[in-house]
CSV table of C-alpha atoms in Angstrom, one decimal:
chain,number,residue,atom,x,y,z
Q,1215,MET,CA,28.4,-106.6,-44.8
Q,1216,LYS,CA,27.0,-103.1,-45.5
Q,1217,LYS,CA,29.3,-101.4,-43.0
Q,1218,LYS,CA,32.3,-103.3,-44.3
Q,1219,LYS,CA,31.6,-102.2,-47.8
Q,1220,LYS,CA,31.1,-98.6,-46.8
Q,1221,LYS,CA,34.3,-98.6,-44.8
Q,1222,LEU,CA,36.3,-100.2,-47.7
Q,1223,PHE,CA,34.9,-97.6,-50.1
Q,1224,HIS,CA,35.8,-94.7,-47.9
Q,1225,SER,CA,39.3,-96.1,-47.4
Q,1226,LEU,CA,39.8,-96.4,-51.2
Q,1227,ALA,CA,38.2,-93.0,-51.9
Q,1228,GLU,CA,40.6,-91.2,-49.5
Q,1229,ARG,CA,43.5,-92.2,-51.8
Q,1230,PHE,CA,42.0,-90.2,-54.7
Q,1231,ARG,CA,40.6,-87.2,-52.9
Q,1232,GLY,CA,42.5,-84.0,-53.3
Q,1233,ASP,CA,43.2,-84.4,-56.9
Q,1234,GLY,CA,42.0,-80.8,-57.6
Q,1235,VAL,CA,38.5,-81.6,-58.7
Q,1236,THR,CA,35.8,-79.1,-57.6
Q,1237,PRO,CA,32.3,-80.6,-57.0
Q,1238,VAL,CA,29.8,-79.3,-59.5
Q,1239,CYS,CA,27.0,-79.3,-56.9
Q,1240,PRO,CA,26.9,-76.8,-54.0
Q,1241,HIS,CA,25.1,-79.4,-51.9
Q,1242,PHE,CA,27.9,-81.9,-52.1
Q,1243,GLU,CA,29.0,-83.3,-48.7
Q,1244,LYS,CA,25.7,-82.4,-47.1
Q,1245,CYS,CA,23.3,-84.2,-49.5
Q,1246,GLY,CA,23.4,-87.9,-49.5
Q,1247,GLY,CA,22.8,-88.3,-53.2
Q,1248,CYS,CA,26.5,-88.3,-54.3
Q,1249,MET,CA,29.8,-89.3,-52.5
Q,1250,PHE,CA,32.5,-88.9,-55.1
Q,1251,GLN,CA,32.0,-85.4,-56.8
Q,1252,ASP,CA,35.3,-84.4,-55.4
Q,1253,ILE,CA,37.1,-87.3,-57.3
Q,1254,ALA,CA,37.9,-87.1,-61.0
Q,1255,TYR,CA,35.7,-89.5,-63.0
Q,1256,GLU,CA,38.6,-91.6,-64.3
Q,1257,ASN,CA,39.6,-92.1,-60.7
Q,1258,GLN,CA,36.1,-93.0,-59.7
Q,1259,LEU,CA,36.4,-95.9,-62.2
Q,1260,LEU,CA,39.8,-96.9,-60.8
Q,1261,LEU,CA,38.2,-96.8,-57.3
Q,1262,LYS,CA,35.5,-99.2,-58.3
Q,1263,LYS,CA,37.8,-101.5,-60.2
Q,1264,GLU,CA,40.0,-101.8,-57.0
Q,1265,TYR,CA,36.9,-102.4,-54.8
Q,1266,ILE,CA,35.7,-105.3,-57.0
Q,1267,ASN,CA,39.1,-106.8,-57.3
Q,1268,GLY,CA,39.6,-106.6,-53.6
Q,1269,LEU,CA,36.2,-108.0,-52.9
Q,1270,PHE,CA,36.9,-111.1,-55.0
Q,1271,ASP,CA,40.5,-111.4,-53.7
Q,1272,GLY,CA,41.9,-113.1,-56.8
Q,1273,THR,CA,39.0,-115.5,-57.6
Q,1274,LEU,CA,37.7,-113.0,-60.2
Q,1275,SER,CA,38.9,-109.6,-61.5
Q,1276,VAL,CA,38.2,-106.9,-64.0
Q,1277,ASP,CA,40.7,-104.9,-66.0
Q,1278,SER,CA,38.4,-101.9,-66.0
Q,1279,VAL,CA,34.9,-100.6,-65.3
Q,1280,ASN,CA,32.8,-99.7,-68.3
Q,1281,PRO,CA,32.1,-95.9,-68.0
Q,1282,SER,CA,29.0,-93.9,-68.1
Q,1283,GLU,CA,28.3,-90.2,-68.6
Q,1284,PRO,CA,29.4,-89.0,-65.2
Q,1285,LEU,CA,26.6,-86.4,-64.8
Q,1286,ALA,CA,22.9,-85.9,-66.0
Q,1287,TYR,CA,22.4,-89.7,-66.3
Q,1288,ARG,CA,19.7,-90.6,-63.8
Q,1289,ASN,CA,16.2,-91.6,-65.2
Q,1290,ARG,CA,14.6,-91.2,-61.8
Q,1291,MET,CA,15.0,-89.0,-58.8
Q,1292,ASP,CA,12.7,-89.1,-55.6
Q,1293,MET,CA,12.6,-85.7,-54.0
Q,1294,VAL,CA,11.4,-86.0,-50.4
Q,1295,CYS,CA,9.1,-83.1,-49.1
Q,1296,ALA,CA,9.6,-83.0,-45.4
Q,1297,PHE,CA,10.3,-80.6,-42.5
Q,1298,GLY,CA,9.7,-77.6,-44.7
Q,1299,LYS,CA,12.4,-78.7,-47.1
Q,1300,ILE,CA,12.4,-80.3,-50.6
Q,1301,GLY,CA,15.3,-82.4,-51.7
Q,1302,LEU,CA,17.3,-85.4,-50.5
Q,1303,ARG,CA,18.3,-86.8,-47.2
Q,1304,GLU,CA,21.5,-85.7,-45.6
Q,1305,GLU,CA,24.5,-88.0,-45.9
Q,1306,GLY,CA,24.4,-90.6,-43.1
Q,1307,SER,CA,21.1,-89.4,-41.7
Q,1308,TYR,CA,17.5,-90.4,-42.0
Q,1309,ARG,CA,16.2,-87.6,-39.9
Q,1310,PHE,CA,17.4,-84.6,-41.9
Q,1311,VAL,CA,16.7,-83.4,-45.4
Q,1312,THR,CA,18.9,-81.1,-47.5
Q,1313,ASP,CA,17.2,-78.5,-49.5
Q,1314,VAL,CA,18.2,-79.2,-53.1
Q,1315,GLU,CA,17.8,-76.4,-55.6
Q,1316,SER,CA,19.1,-78.3,-58.6
Q,1317,CYS,CA,20.6,-81.8,-59.0
Q,1318,ALA,CA,23.6,-82.5,-61.3
Q,1319,ILE,CA,22.9,-86.2,-61.7
Q,1320,MET,CA,19.3,-85.7,-62.9
Q,1321,GLN,CA,18.7,-85.6,-66.6
Q,1322,THR,CA,18.4,-82.2,-68.1
Q,1323,LYS,CA,14.7,-82.0,-68.7
Q,1324,THR,CA,13.7,-83.3,-65.4
Q,1325,ASN,CA,16.1,-81.1,-63.6
Q,1326,SER,CA,14.7,-78.1,-65.3
Q,1327,LEU,CA,11.2,-79.3,-64.5
Q,1328,TYR,CA,12.2,-79.8,-60.8
Q,1329,ARG,CA,13.6,-76.2,-60.6
Q,1330,LYS,CA,10.4,-74.9,-62.1
Q,1331,LEU,CA,8.2,-76.9,-59.6
Q,1332,ARG,CA,10.2,-76.4,-56.5
Q,1333,PRO,CA,8.9,-73.0,-55.5
Q,1334,MET,CA,5.4,-74.1,-56.1
Q,1335,LEU,CA,5.8,-77.2,-54.0
Q,1336,ALA,CA,7.1,-75.1,-51.2
Q,1337,GLU,CA,3.5,-73.8,-50.8
Q,1338,ILE,CA,2.1,-77.3,-50.3
Q,1339,GLU,CA,2.1,-78.9,-46.8
Q,1340,GLY,CA,4.9,-81.4,-46.6
Q,1341,TYR,CA,5.1,-84.7,-44.6
Q,1342,ASN,CA,6.8,-85.4,-41.3
Q,1343,TYR,CA,7.9,-89.0,-41.7
Q,1344,LEU,CA,8.8,-89.2,-38.0
Q,1345,SER,CA,5.4,-88.2,-36.7
Q,1346,HIS,CA,3.6,-89.4,-39.8
Q,1347,LYS,CA,1.6,-86.2,-40.3
Q,1348,GLY,CA,1.2,-84.0,-43.3
Q,1349,TYR,CA,0.3,-84.2,-47.0
Q,1350,LEU,CA,3.0,-84.4,-49.7
Q,1351,ARG,CA,5.6,-87.1,-49.2
Q,1352,TYR,CA,7.5,-87.2,-52.4
Q,1353,ALA,CA,7.7,-85.6,-55.9
Q,1354,VAL,CA,9.1,-88.3,-58.1
Q,1355,PHE,CA,10.7,-87.2,-61.5
Q,1356,ARG,CA,11.3,-89.7,-64.3
Q,1357,GLN,CA,12.8,-89.2,-67.7
Q,1358,ALA,CA,13.2,-91.8,-70.5
Q,1359,TYR,CA,16.8,-91.2,-71.7
Q,1360,PHE,CA,16.4,-92.1,-75.4
Q,1361,THR,CA,12.8,-90.8,-76.0
Q,1362,GLY,CA,13.0,-87.8,-73.7
Q,1363,GLU,CA,9.5,-88.5,-72.3
Q,1364,THR,CA,9.0,-87.2,-68.7
Q,1365,MET,CA,6.8,-88.1,-65.8
Q,1366,VAL,CA,6.1,-86.4,-62.5
Q,1367,SER,CA,4.4,-88.3,-59.7
Q,1368,PHE,CA,3.3,-86.8,-56.4
Q,1369,VAL,CA,3.0,-89.1,-53.5
Q,1370,THR,CA,0.5,-87.9,-50.9
Q,1371,ALA,CA,-0.6,-89.1,-47.5
Q,1372,SER,CA,-4.3,-88.4,-48.2
Q,1373,ARG,CA,-6.6,-88.8,-51.1
Q,1374,ASP,CA,-7.6,-85.1,-51.6
Q,1375,ASN,CA,-6.0,-83.2,-54.4
Q,1376,ARG,CA,-4.3,-80.1,-53.3
Q,1377,LEU,CA,-2.1,-80.0,-56.4
Q,1378,ARG,CA,-4.6,-78.9,-59.1
Q,1379,ASP,CA,-2.9,-75.5,-59.7
Q,1380,ILE,CA,0.6,-77.0,-59.8
Q,1381,ILE,CA,-0.6,-79.7,-62.3
Q,1382,SER,CA,-2.1,-77.1,-64.4
Q,1383,GLU,CA,1.2,-75.1,-64.5
Q,1384,ILE,CA,3.2,-78.2,-65.7
Q,1385,SER,CA,0.7,-79.9,-67.9
Q,1386,ASP,CA,2.7,-78.8,-71.0
Q,1387,ASP,CA,6.0,-79.8,-69.5
Q,1388,ALA,CA,5.4,-83.5,-68.6
Q,1389,ASP,CA,4.0,-86.3,-70.7
Q,1390,SER,CA,2.6,-88.0,-67.6
Q,1391,ILE,CA,1.5,-86.5,-64.3
Q,1392,ASN,CA,0.2,-88.8,-61.5
Q,1393,ILE,CA,-1.0,-88.6,-57.9
Q,1394,ILE,CA,0.0,-91.6,-55.8
Q,1395,PHE,CA,-1.7,-92.3,-52.5
Q,1396,ASN,CA,0.4,-93.8,-49.6
Q,1397,ASP,CA,-0.7,-93.4,-46.0
Q,1398,GLY,CA,1.5,-96.3,-44.7
Q,1399,LEU,CA,4.1,-95.9,-42.0
Q,1400,ALA,CA,6.8,-97.2,-44.3
Q,1401,ASP,CA,8.8,-94.5,-46.1
Q,1402,GLN,CA,8.0,-95.3,-49.7
Q,1403,SER,CA,7.6,-93.4,-52.8
Q,1404,PHE,CA,5.0,-95.7,-54.4
Q,1405,GLY,CA,1.5,-96.7,-53.7
Q,1406,GLU,CA,-2.0,-96.5,-55.2
Q,1407,VAL,CA,-2.3,-94.4,-58.4
Q,1408,ILE,CA,-5.5,-92.5,-57.7
Q,1409,ASP,CA,-5.3,-90.0,-60.6
Q,1410,SER,CA,-3.4,-89.5,-63.8
Q,1411,PHE,CA,-3.2,-86.4,-66.1
Q,1412,GLY,CA,-2.1,-86.9,-69.7
Q,1413,ARG,CA,-0.9,-90.5,-70.1
Q,1414,ASN,CA,-0.3,-92.8,-67.1
Q,1415,TYR,CA,2.9,-94.0,-68.6
Q,1416,ILE,CA,6.0,-92.9,-70.5
Q,1417,GLU,CA,7.9,-94.9,-73.1
Q,1418,GLU,CA,11.6,-95.7,-73.4
Q,1419,SER,CA,13.2,-97.5,-76.4
Q,1420,PHE,CA,16.3,-99.7,-76.4
Q,1421,ASP,CA,17.5,-100.5,-79.9
Q,1422,GLY,CA,13.8,-100.3,-81.1
Q,1423,ILE,CA,12.4,-102.3,-78.2
Q,1424,ARG,CA,9.8,-100.1,-76.6
Q,1425,TYR,CA,9.0,-100.2,-72.9
Q,1426,ARG,CA,6.1,-98.5,-71.1
Q,1427,ILE,CA,7.1,-97.2,-67.7
Q,1428,THR,CA,4.2,-96.8,-65.3
Q,1429,PRO,CA,4.3,-94.7,-62.0
Q,1430,ASN,CA,5.2,-97.6,-59.7
Q,1431,SER,CA,7.2,-99.8,-62.2
Q,1432,PHE,CA,10.9,-100.3,-61.8
Q,1433,PHE,CA,13.2,-99.4,-64.7
Q,1434,GLN,CA,17.0,-99.2,-64.8
Q,1435,SER,CA,18.2,-95.7,-63.6
Q,1436,ASN,CA,20.9,-95.3,-66.3
Q,1437,SER,CA,19.5,-96.2,-69.7
Q,1438,PRO,CA,22.8,-96.1,-71.8
Q,1439,VAL,CA,24.7,-98.4,-69.4
Q,1440,ALA,CA,21.7,-100.7,-69.1
Q,1441,LEU,CA,21.6,-100.9,-72.9
Q,1442,GLN,CA,25.3,-101.9,-72.9
Q,1443,MET,CA,24.6,-104.7,-70.5
Q,1444,TYR,CA,21.4,-105.8,-72.3
Q,1445,ARG,CA,23.4,-106.1,-75.5
Q,1446,ARG,CA,26.0,-108.3,-73.8
Q,1447,ILE,CA,23.3,-110.4,-72.3
Q,1448,ARG,CA,21.7,-111.0,-75.7
Q,1449,GLU,CA,25.0,-112.1,-77.1
Q,1450,GLU,CA,25.2,-114.9,-74.5
Q,1451,VAL,CA,21.7,-116.4,-74.5
Q,1452,ARG,CA,20.8,-119.5,-76.5
Q,1453,GLY,CA,17.8,-121.7,-77.0
Q,1454,ARG,CA,15.0,-121.6,-74.4
Q,1455,VAL,CA,15.7,-118.8,-71.9
Q,1456,LEU,CA,14.4,-118.4,-68.4
Q,1457,ASP,CA,14.6,-114.9,-66.9
Q,1458,LEU,CA,14.0,-114.8,-63.1
Q,1459,TYR,CA,13.2,-111.6,-61.4
Q,1460,SER,CA,12.1,-110.3,-64.8
Q,1461,GLY,CA,10.2,-107.1,-63.6
Q,1462,VAL,CA,8.5,-105.3,-66.5
Q,1463,GLY,CA,10.2,-107.7,-69.0
Q,1464,SER,CA,13.0,-105.3,-70.1
Q,1465,ILE,CA,15.7,-108.0,-70.4
Q,1466,SER,CA,13.3,-110.7,-71.5
Q,1467,LEU,CA,12.0,-108.7,-74.4
Q,1468,PHE,CA,15.4,-107.4,-75.4
Q,1469,THR,CA,16.9,-110.9,-75.6
Q,1470,ALA,CA,13.9,-112.5,-77.2
Q,1471,GLY,CA,15.3,-111.8,-80.7
Q,1472,GLY,CA,18.3,-114.0,-80.0
Q,1473,ALA,CA,16.4,-116.9,-78.3
Q,1474,GLU,CA,14.0,-119.7,-79.3
Q,1475,SER,CA,11.7,-118.5,-76.5
Q,1476,VAL,CA,11.8,-116.5,-73.3
Q,1477,THR,CA,9.9,-117.0,-70.1
Q,1478,GLY,CA,10.0,-114.2,-67.5
Q,1479,VAL,CA,9.1,-115.0,-63.8
Q,1480,GLU,CA,8.1,-112.1,-61.5
Q,1481,ILE,CA,6.3,-112.1,-58.1
Q,1482,VAL,CA,4.9,-108.5,-58.4
Q,1483,PRO,CA,1.5,-108.5,-60.2
Q,1484,GLU,CA,1.8,-104.9,-61.6
Q,1485,ALA,CA,5.2,-105.7,-63.0
Q,1486,VAL,CA,3.9,-108.8,-64.8
Q,1487,GLU,CA,1.0,-106.8,-66.1
Q,1488,SER,CA,3.4,-104.3,-67.5
Q,1489,ALA,CA,5.6,-107.0,-69.0
Q,1490,LEU,CA,2.6,-108.5,-70.9
Q,1491,GLU,CA,1.6,-105.0,-72.2
Q,1492,ASN,CA,5.2,-104.5,-73.3
Q,1493,ARG,CA,5.2,-107.8,-75.1
Q,1494,GLU,CA,2.1,-106.8,-77.0
Q,1495,LEU,CA,3.6,-103.3,-77.7
Q,1496,ASN,CA,6.5,-105.0,-79.4
Q,1497,GLY,CA,4.7,-107.9,-81.0
Q,1498,THR,CA,7.1,-110.4,-79.3
Q,1499,ALA,CA,5.4,-113.7,-79.9
Q,1500,ASN,CA,8.1,-115.9,-78.3
Q,1501,ALA,CA,8.0,-114.2,-74.8
Q,1502,ASP,CA,5.8,-115.2,-71.9
Q,1503,PHE,CA,5.5,-113.9,-68.3
Q,1504,ILE,CA,4.5,-115.7,-65.2
Q,1505,GLU,CA,3.5,-114.3,-61.9
Q,1506,LYS,CA,5.2,-116.5,-59.3
Q,1507,ASP,CA,7.9,-116.5,-56.6
Q,1508,ALA,CA,11.3,-117.2,-58.2
Q,1509,ALA,CA,12.2,-119.9,-55.6
Q,1510,GLU,CA,8.9,-121.7,-56.2
Q,1511,PHE,CA,9.3,-121.6,-59.9
Q,1512,VAL,CA,12.9,-123.0,-59.7
Q,1513,ARG,CA,11.8,-125.8,-57.4
Q,1514,ASP,CA,8.9,-126.8,-59.6
Q,1515,SER,CA,9.6,-125.9,-63.2
Q,1516,ILE,CA,13.1,-125.0,-64.1
Q,1517,SER,CA,14.0,-128.0,-66.2
Q,1518,GLY,CA,14.0,-127.7,-70.0
Q,1519,TYR,CA,15.7,-124.4,-70.3
Q,1520,ASP,CA,19.0,-123.7,-72.0
Q,1521,THR,CA,19.9,-120.3,-70.5
Q,1522,LEU,CA,19.1,-118.8,-67.1
Q,1523,ILE,CA,19.2,-115.1,-66.7
Q,1524,LEU,CA,19.4,-113.8,-63.1
Q,1525,ASP,CA,18.9,-110.1,-62.1
Q,1526,PRO,CA,18.0,-110.4,-58.4
Q,1527,PRO,CA,17.4,-107.6,-55.8
Q,1528,ARG,CA,20.4,-106.1,-53.9
Q,1529,ALA,CA,20.2,-108.8,-51.3
Q,1530,GLY,CA,20.9,-111.5,-53.9
Q,1531,MET,CA,19.2,-114.8,-54.1
Q,1532,HIS,CA,17.7,-116.8,-51.3
Q,1533,PRO,CA,20.2,-119.4,-50.1
Q,1534,LYS,CA,17.6,-122.2,-50.8
Q,1535,MET,CA,17.7,-121.3,-54.5
Q,1536,LEU,CA,21.4,-122.1,-54.9
Q,1537,PRO,CA,21.2,-126.0,-54.5
Q,1538,LEU,CA,18.1,-126.0,-56.7
Q,1539,ILE,CA,19.9,-124.2,-59.5
Q,1540,ASN,CA,22.9,-126.5,-59.1
Q,1541,GLU,CA,20.6,-129.5,-59.4
Q,1542,LYS,CA,18.3,-128.3,-62.1
Q,1543,ALA,CA,19.6,-125.3,-64.0
Q,1544,PRO,CA,20.7,-125.2,-67.6
Q,1545,ASP,CA,24.2,-125.2,-68.9
Q,1546,ARG,CA,24.5,-121.4,-68.9
Q,1547,ILE,CA,23.8,-118.7,-66.4
Q,1548,VAL,CA,23.9,-115.0,-67.2
Q,1549,TYR,CA,24.0,-113.1,-63.9
Q,1550,MET,CA,23.4,-109.3,-63.7
Q,1551,SER,CA,24.1,-108.0,-60.3
Q,1552,CYS,CA,23.6,-104.6,-58.7
Q,1553,ASN,CA,25.6,-105.7,-55.6
Q,1554,PRO,CA,29.0,-107.3,-56.2
Q,1555,ALA,CA,29.2,-108.6,-52.6
Q,1556,THR,CA,26.0,-110.6,-52.7
Q,1557,PHE,CA,27.0,-111.9,-56.2
Q,1558,ARG,CA,30.2,-113.1,-54.7
Q,1559,ASP,CA,28.3,-114.9,-52.0
Q,1560,ASP,CA,25.8,-116.4,-54.6
Q,1561,LEU,CA,28.7,-117.5,-56.8
Q,1562,ALA,CA,30.3,-119.4,-53.9
Q,1563,GLY,CA,27.1,-121.5,-53.7
Q,1564,LEU,CA,26.9,-122.2,-57.5
Q,1565,ASN,CA,29.5,-124.9,-57.2
Q,1566,GLN,CA,28.4,-126.6,-60.4
Q,1567,TYR,CA,29.4,-123.6,-62.5
Q,1568,GLU,CA,32.6,-121.9,-63.6
Q,1569,VAL,CA,32.9,-118.2,-64.8
Q,1570,LYS,CA,33.3,-117.8,-68.4
Q,1571,SER,CA,33.4,-113.9,-68.4
Q,1572,PHE,CA,33.1,-111.2,-65.8
Q,1573,GLU,CA,32.6,-107.4,-66.4
Q,1574,ALA,CA,31.8,-104.3,-64.4
Q,1575,PHE,CA,29.6,-101.3,-65.4
Q,1576,ASP,CA,29.3,-97.9,-63.8
Q,1577,MET,CA,25.6,-97.6,-63.5
Q,1578,PHE,CA,25.7,-95.0,-60.9
Q,1579,PRO,CA,28.5,-92.4,-61.3
Q,1580,GLN,CA,29.3,-90.2,-58.3
Q,1581,THR,CA,28.2,-93.0,-55.9
Q,1582,PRO,CA,29.8,-96.2,-54.5
Q,1583,HIS,CA,27.4,-98.5,-56.5
Q,1584,VAL,CA,28.8,-100.6,-59.4
Q,1585,GLU,CA,27.1,-103.4,-61.4
Q,1586,THR,CA,28.6,-106.6,-62.6
Q,1587,LEU,CA,27.8,-109.0,-65.4
Q,1588,ALA,CA,28.9,-112.6,-65.3
Q,1589,VAL,CA,28.4,-115.5,-67.7
Q,1590,LEU,CA,28.7,-119.0,-65.9
Q,1591,ASP,CA,28.9,-122.3,-67.7
Q,1592,ARG,CA,28.1,-125.6,-66.1
Q,1593,VAL,CA,31.2,-127.7,-65.3
Q,1594,LYS,CA,31.2,-130.7,-67.5
């Protein structure tokens, strides 16, 4: 499925290339971070519209894709430090890294901070993720779009702190600085937080709802587009709401004001802990969070809810979930998907529901990724 999607996107993209657009980034075509900087943004939206409509082949369609700021939108960027280079992996290759001096899709403050840090990081021993030797694996930059707060996290393969001078240099530039230890073989930019300088979190705000973002926690990468989607979700919820794959509680807490109650279910303990802290931060008395596998919860406890919110990982839902949802789920499902192909597959299994509305949002400009939001009502 992944290869088919990539082939389809490349085929569609070729129709729009050559429209006179000059990429803003000198690393374009070598760096794997962007694919579409040589296509005008309005044509990127058309490309994604055609991709979605072709994927669903007439069963569903969108008239347009809700746009984003095309550049300087990303809340998070993980810069790999390997083979004497600092930047992003080359397009189509895991073995090579492109030296990136500046990144056009990073937000402005974190991009400036990265440019300041980069020559200092060049003096630190990097990590060879093929031989699994070395020290500094990643420098992770995060910026909350609406508050402007910034975080830098250094992912290291040993517990010793070789970054004291660098941390001292940027202590006035970042609200949160962290050292994350990860000596595993998997190529990951998260792990055990072994030290923090300043706060160990930053805060984002969506329409007055505050969220604390910790070094390992997931948060949407494009805050303005996520806010658009959350507002739409809040318009569609009713009564008692169940939010599966609830993460740090961002959707649960945002929709709580339009619901009788909200229950978030998440399997990652740190995410549940953050969700409970965010609930207290906002004084949201009608929200609760449960640490449990989503499939187990659906099997045992899904009855009694009026609205089900789904925001699963890119792989979609486990096939065993679909018959359980058909049997036990409430009258309405609001399904937010970061992968239209797996949503299409899940939708085929939700045969007790019909689609009331279907929209697309450009969460990741300059890339092939596109998000969808569907409202499904049970067939009477």
